[in-house]
PDB file of C-alpha atoms in Angstrom:
ATOM      1  CA  MET A   1      -2.810  14.717   4.473  1.00 47.00           C
ATOM      2  CA  TRP A   2      -4.337  13.805   0.979  1.00 49.00           C
ATOM      3  CA  ALA A   3      -5.746  17.457   0.139  1.00 56.00           C
ATOM      4  CA  SER A   4      -2.339  18.945   0.274  1.00 62.00           C
ATOM      5  CA  ARG A   5      -0.495  17.273  -2.536  1.00 63.00           C
ATOM      6  CA  THR A   6      -3.927  18.651  -5.023  1.00 65.00           C
ATOM      7  CA  GLY A   7      -1.856  22.126  -5.382  1.00 78.00           C
ATOM      8  CA  SER A   8      -0.450  25.435  -3.797  1.00 86.00           C
ATOM      9  CA  ALA A   9      -2.695  28.453  -2.097  1.00 87.00           C
ATOM     10  CA  ALA A  10      -2.149  29.623  -5.682  1.00 90.00           C
ATOM     11  CA  GLY A  11      -2.984  27.547  -8.078  1.00 86.00           C
ATOM     12  CA  TRP A  12      -6.716  27.015  -6.744  1.00 83.00           C
ATOM     13  CA  ASN A  13      -6.717  30.793  -6.438  1.00 87.00           C
ATOM     14  CA  ILE A  14      -6.008  30.784 -10.127  1.00 89.00           C
ATOM     15  CA  ARG A  15      -8.983  28.025 -11.556  1.00 86.00           C
ATOM     16  CA  ARG A  16     -11.254  29.704  -8.394  1.00 88.00           C
ATOM     17  CA  MET A  17     -10.779  33.008 -10.458  1.00 92.00           C
ATOM     18  CA  ALA A  18     -10.915  31.607 -13.773  1.00 91.00           C
ATOM     19  CA  ALA A  19     -14.713  29.589 -12.788  1.00 96.00           C
ATOM     20  CA  HIS A  20     -17.651  31.179 -12.241  1.00 97.00           C
ATOM     21  CA  THR A  21     -19.833  30.754  -9.148  1.00 97.00           C
ATOM     22  CA  TRP A  22     -22.876  30.550  -7.929  1.00 97.00           C
ATOM     23  CA  VAL A  23     -24.112  30.134  -4.242  1.00 95.00           C
ATOM     24  CA  ALA A  24     -26.949  28.623  -2.406  1.00 96.00           C
ATOM     25  CA  ALA A  25     -28.167  30.717   0.670  1.00 95.00           C
ATOM     26  CA  LEU A  26     -31.137  30.091   2.504  1.00 93.00           C
ATOM     27  CA  ALA A  27     -32.710  33.272   3.248  1.00 85.00           C
ATOM     28  CA  ASP A  28     -32.454  34.089   7.277  1.00 71.00           C
ATOM     29  CA  ASP A  29     -34.467  36.116   9.459  1.00 58.00           C
ATOM     30  CA  ALA A  30     -30.404  38.012   9.303  1.00 59.00           C
ATOM     31  CA  CYS A  31     -31.400  39.864   5.598  1.00 56.00           C
ATOM     32  CA  ASP A  32     -31.880  42.905   5.853  1.00 55.00           C
ATOM     33  CA  GLY A  33     -30.625  44.283   3.283  1.00 54.00           C
ATOM     34  CA  ASP A  34     -29.110  46.891   4.726  1.00 57.00           C
ATOM     35  CA  SER A  35     -25.745  46.411   4.937  1.00 56.00           C
ATOM     36  CA  PRO A  36     -23.535  43.684   2.741  1.00 56.00           C
ATOM     37  CA  ASP A  37     -23.039  41.325   5.378  1.00 56.00           C
ATOM     38  CA  SER A  38     -26.547  41.313   5.692  1.00 55.00           C
ATOM     39  CA  ALA A  39     -27.236  40.911   1.442  1.00 62.00           C
ATOM     40  CA  ILE A  40     -27.248  36.882   1.666  1.00 71.00           C
ATOM     41  CA  GLY A  41     -28.535  33.819   4.170  1.00 87.00           C
ATOM     42  CA  THR A  42     -26.251  30.562   5.749  1.00 92.00           C
ATOM     43  CA  PRO A  43     -24.213  29.677   2.219  1.00 95.00           C
ATOM     44  CA  ILE A  44     -26.145  26.023   1.877  1.00 97.00           C
ATOM     45  CA  GLY A  45     -24.505  24.942  -1.506  1.00 97.00           C
ATOM     46  CA  PHE A  46     -21.924  25.548  -4.125  1.00 97.00           C
ATOM     47  CA  ILE A  47     -21.313  25.442  -8.560  1.00 98.00           C
ATOM     48  CA  ASP A  48     -19.301  26.201 -10.842  1.00 97.00           C
ATOM     49  CA  VAL A  49     -18.361  26.177 -14.181  1.00 98.00           C
ATOM     50  CA  ASP A  50     -15.528  27.578 -16.403  1.00 97.00           C
ATOM     51  CA  ASP A  51     -15.727  28.323 -19.972  1.00 97.00           C
ATOM     52  CA  SER A  52     -15.227  25.313 -21.700  1.00 97.00           C
ATOM     53  CA  GLY A  53     -18.253  24.000 -19.758  1.00 98.00           C
ATOM     54  CA  TYR A  54     -15.929  21.991 -17.447  1.00 98.00           C
ATOM     55  CA  ILE A  55     -17.921  22.192 -13.089  1.00 98.00           C
ATOM     56  CA  ASP A  56     -15.155  21.771 -11.317  1.00 95.00           C
ATOM     57  CA  MET A  57     -17.307  21.861  -7.576  1.00 95.00           C
ATOM     58  CA  LEU A  58     -21.057  21.333  -7.443  1.00 98.00           C
ATOM     59  CA  PHE A  59     -21.317  20.981  -3.121  1.00 97.00           C
ATOM     60  CA  VAL A  60     -24.437  21.303  -1.027  1.00 98.00           C
ATOM     61  CA  ALA A  61     -24.288  20.779   2.897  1.00 97.00           C
ATOM     62  CA  PRO A  62     -25.118  17.182   3.925  1.00 97.00           C
ATOM     63  CA  ALA A  63     -28.101  18.717   6.549  1.00 97.00           C
ATOM     64  CA  TYR A  64     -30.071  20.217   2.741  1.00 97.00           C
ATOM     65  CA  GLY A  65     -28.654  16.913   0.747  1.00 96.00           C
ATOM     66  CA  ARG A  66     -31.823  15.506  -1.661  1.00 95.00           C
ATOM     67  CA  LEU A  67     -33.978  18.552  -1.466  1.00 97.00           C
ATOM     68  CA  GLY A  68     -33.222  19.758  -4.990  1.00 97.00           C
ATOM     69  CA  VAL A  69     -30.585  22.211  -4.019  1.00 98.00           C
ATOM     70  CA  ALA A  70     -27.274  20.519  -6.129  1.00 98.00           C
ATOM     71  CA  THR A  71     -30.520  20.349  -9.260  1.00 98.00           C
ATOM     72  CA  LEU A  72     -31.698  24.403  -8.722  1.00 98.00           C
ATOM     73  CA  LEU A  73     -26.980  24.826  -8.783  1.00 98.00           C
ATOM     74  CA  LEU A  74     -27.487  22.791 -11.549  1.00 98.00           C
ATOM     75  CA  ALA A  75     -29.973  24.130 -13.698  1.00 98.00           C
ATOM     76  CA  ARG A  76     -28.519  27.908 -12.861  1.00 98.00           C
ATOM     77  CA  VAL A  77     -25.336  26.456 -14.084  1.00 98.00           C
ATOM     78  CA  GLU A  78     -27.420  25.000 -17.305  1.00 98.00           C
ATOM     79  CA  GLN A  79     -29.222  28.736 -18.126  1.00 98.00           C
ATOM     80  CA  PHE A  80     -25.432  29.983 -17.880  1.00 98.00           C
ATOM     81  CA  THR A  81     -24.196  27.940 -20.621  1.00 98.00           C
ATOM     82  CA  ALA A  82     -26.856  27.957 -22.916  1.00 97.00           C
ATOM     83  CA  ASP A  83     -26.745  31.789 -22.720  1.00 98.00           C
ATOM     84  CA  HIS A  84     -23.029  31.497 -23.503  1.00 98.00           C
ATOM     85  CA  GLY A  85     -23.883  29.285 -26.271  1.00 98.00           C
ATOM     86  CA  ILE A  86     -21.389  26.251 -23.977  1.00 98.00           C
ATOM     87  CA  VAL A  87     -22.885  23.024 -25.978  1.00 96.00           C
ATOM     88  CA  ARG A  88     -21.130  20.543 -24.056  1.00 98.00           C
ATOM     89  CA  LEU A  89     -21.339  20.102 -20.546  1.00 98.00           C
ATOM     90  CA  ALA A  90     -18.475  17.720 -18.472  1.00 98.00           C
ATOM     91  CA  VAL A  91     -18.000  16.480 -14.492  1.00 98.00           C
ATOM     92  CA  HIS A  92     -15.655  14.139 -13.103  1.00 97.00           C
ATOM     93  CA  ALA A  93     -18.207  12.600 -10.895  1.00 98.00           C
ATOM     94  CA  SER A  94     -17.073  11.323  -7.919  1.00 97.00           C
ATOM     95  CA  ILE A  95     -18.883   8.179  -6.656  1.00 96.00           C
ATOM     96  CA  THR A  96     -21.610   9.887  -4.615  1.00 96.00           C
ATOM     97  CA  ALA A  97     -22.254  12.809  -7.441  1.00 97.00           C
ATOM     98  CA  HIS A  98     -21.983   9.853 -10.351  1.00 98.00           C
ATOM     99  CA  PRO A  99     -26.174   8.851  -9.918  1.00 98.00           C
ATOM    100  CA  PHE A 100     -27.272  13.072  -9.543  1.00 98.00           C
ATOM    101  CA  PHE A 101     -25.325  12.914 -12.790  1.00 98.00           C
ATOM    102  CA  ALA A 102     -26.592  10.455 -14.639  1.00 98.00           C
ATOM    103  CA  ARG A 103     -30.559  11.348 -13.340  1.00 98.00           C
ATOM    104  CA  HIS A 104     -29.445  14.820 -15.314  1.00 98.00           C
ATOM    105  CA  GLY A 105     -29.244  13.174 -18.668  1.00 98.00           C
ATOM    106  CA  PHE A 106     -25.017  13.217 -18.179  1.00 98.00           C
ATOM    107  CA  ARG A 107     -23.314  10.350 -19.494  1.00 98.00           C
ATOM    108  CA  THR A 108     -20.404   8.209 -18.854  1.00 98.00           C
ATOM    109  CA  VAL A 109     -17.079   8.442 -20.320  1.00 98.00           C
ATOM    110  CA  GLU A 110     -14.434   7.485 -19.041  1.00 98.00           C
ATOM    111  CA  THR A 111     -14.544   5.545 -15.169  1.00 98.00           C
ATOM    112  CA  ARG A 112     -11.007   7.473 -13.373  1.00 97.00           C
ATOM    113  CA  HIS A 113      -8.877   5.469 -10.969  1.00 97.00           C
ATOM    114  CA  PRO A 114      -6.683   8.808  -9.954  1.00 93.00           C
ATOM    115  CA  THR A 115      -3.928   8.314  -7.068  1.00 91.00           C
ATOM    116  CA  ILE A 116      -2.649  11.095  -4.889  1.00 86.00           C
ATOM    117  CA  GLY A 117      -0.159  10.978  -3.070  1.00 83.00           C
ATOM    118  CA  THR A 118      -0.841   7.436  -0.804  1.00 90.00           C
ATOM    119  CA  VAL A 119      -4.610   7.573  -2.144  1.00 90.00           C
ATOM    120  CA  SER A 120      -6.540   5.716  -4.333  1.00 93.00           C
ATOM    121  CA  PHE A 121     -10.061   6.431  -5.510  1.00 93.00           C
ATOM    122  CA  THR A 122     -12.338   6.090  -8.254  1.00 97.00           C
ATOM    123  CA  ASN A 123     -14.556   9.277 -10.213  1.00 97.00           C
ATOM    124  CA  TYR A 124     -15.742   9.381 -13.629  1.00 98.00           C
ATOM    125  CA  LEU A 125     -15.478  11.657 -16.727  1.00 98.00           C
ATOM    126  CA  MET A 126     -19.235  11.987 -17.555  1.00 98.00           C
ATOM    127  CA  THR A 127     -20.149  14.468 -20.281  1.00 98.00           C
ATOM    128  CA  ARG A 128     -23.935  16.192 -21.994  1.00 98.00           C
ATOM    129  CA  PRO A 129     -24.651  16.034 -24.387  1.00 92.00           C
TER     130      PRO A 129
END
């Protein structure tokens, strides 16, 4: 499987710890706020950004696609980066994500064709501004 060739668990952990991450969650009825386990509802999406403005991951569960969740998550990153003086955002967008980022003012800088193992795919380096 190609995903096993994307790095070690330790490397993944280092990348995750270096990123600022936000999670979108449903407000479940079971969330009473009285215990740590009930502090948030069911996660439906997440986004992260590093200190250079690179968005490494943006995901929304398919059942919640096209409902504005990704837009809300991106808005949170935009607020964070503005508050921290980060003026440029960048992302390697998949074919699926490309239209979303284009609608939000990102421009394609480069079309890429990375290969992991024997699997080749297309993504786009996109930046804003």
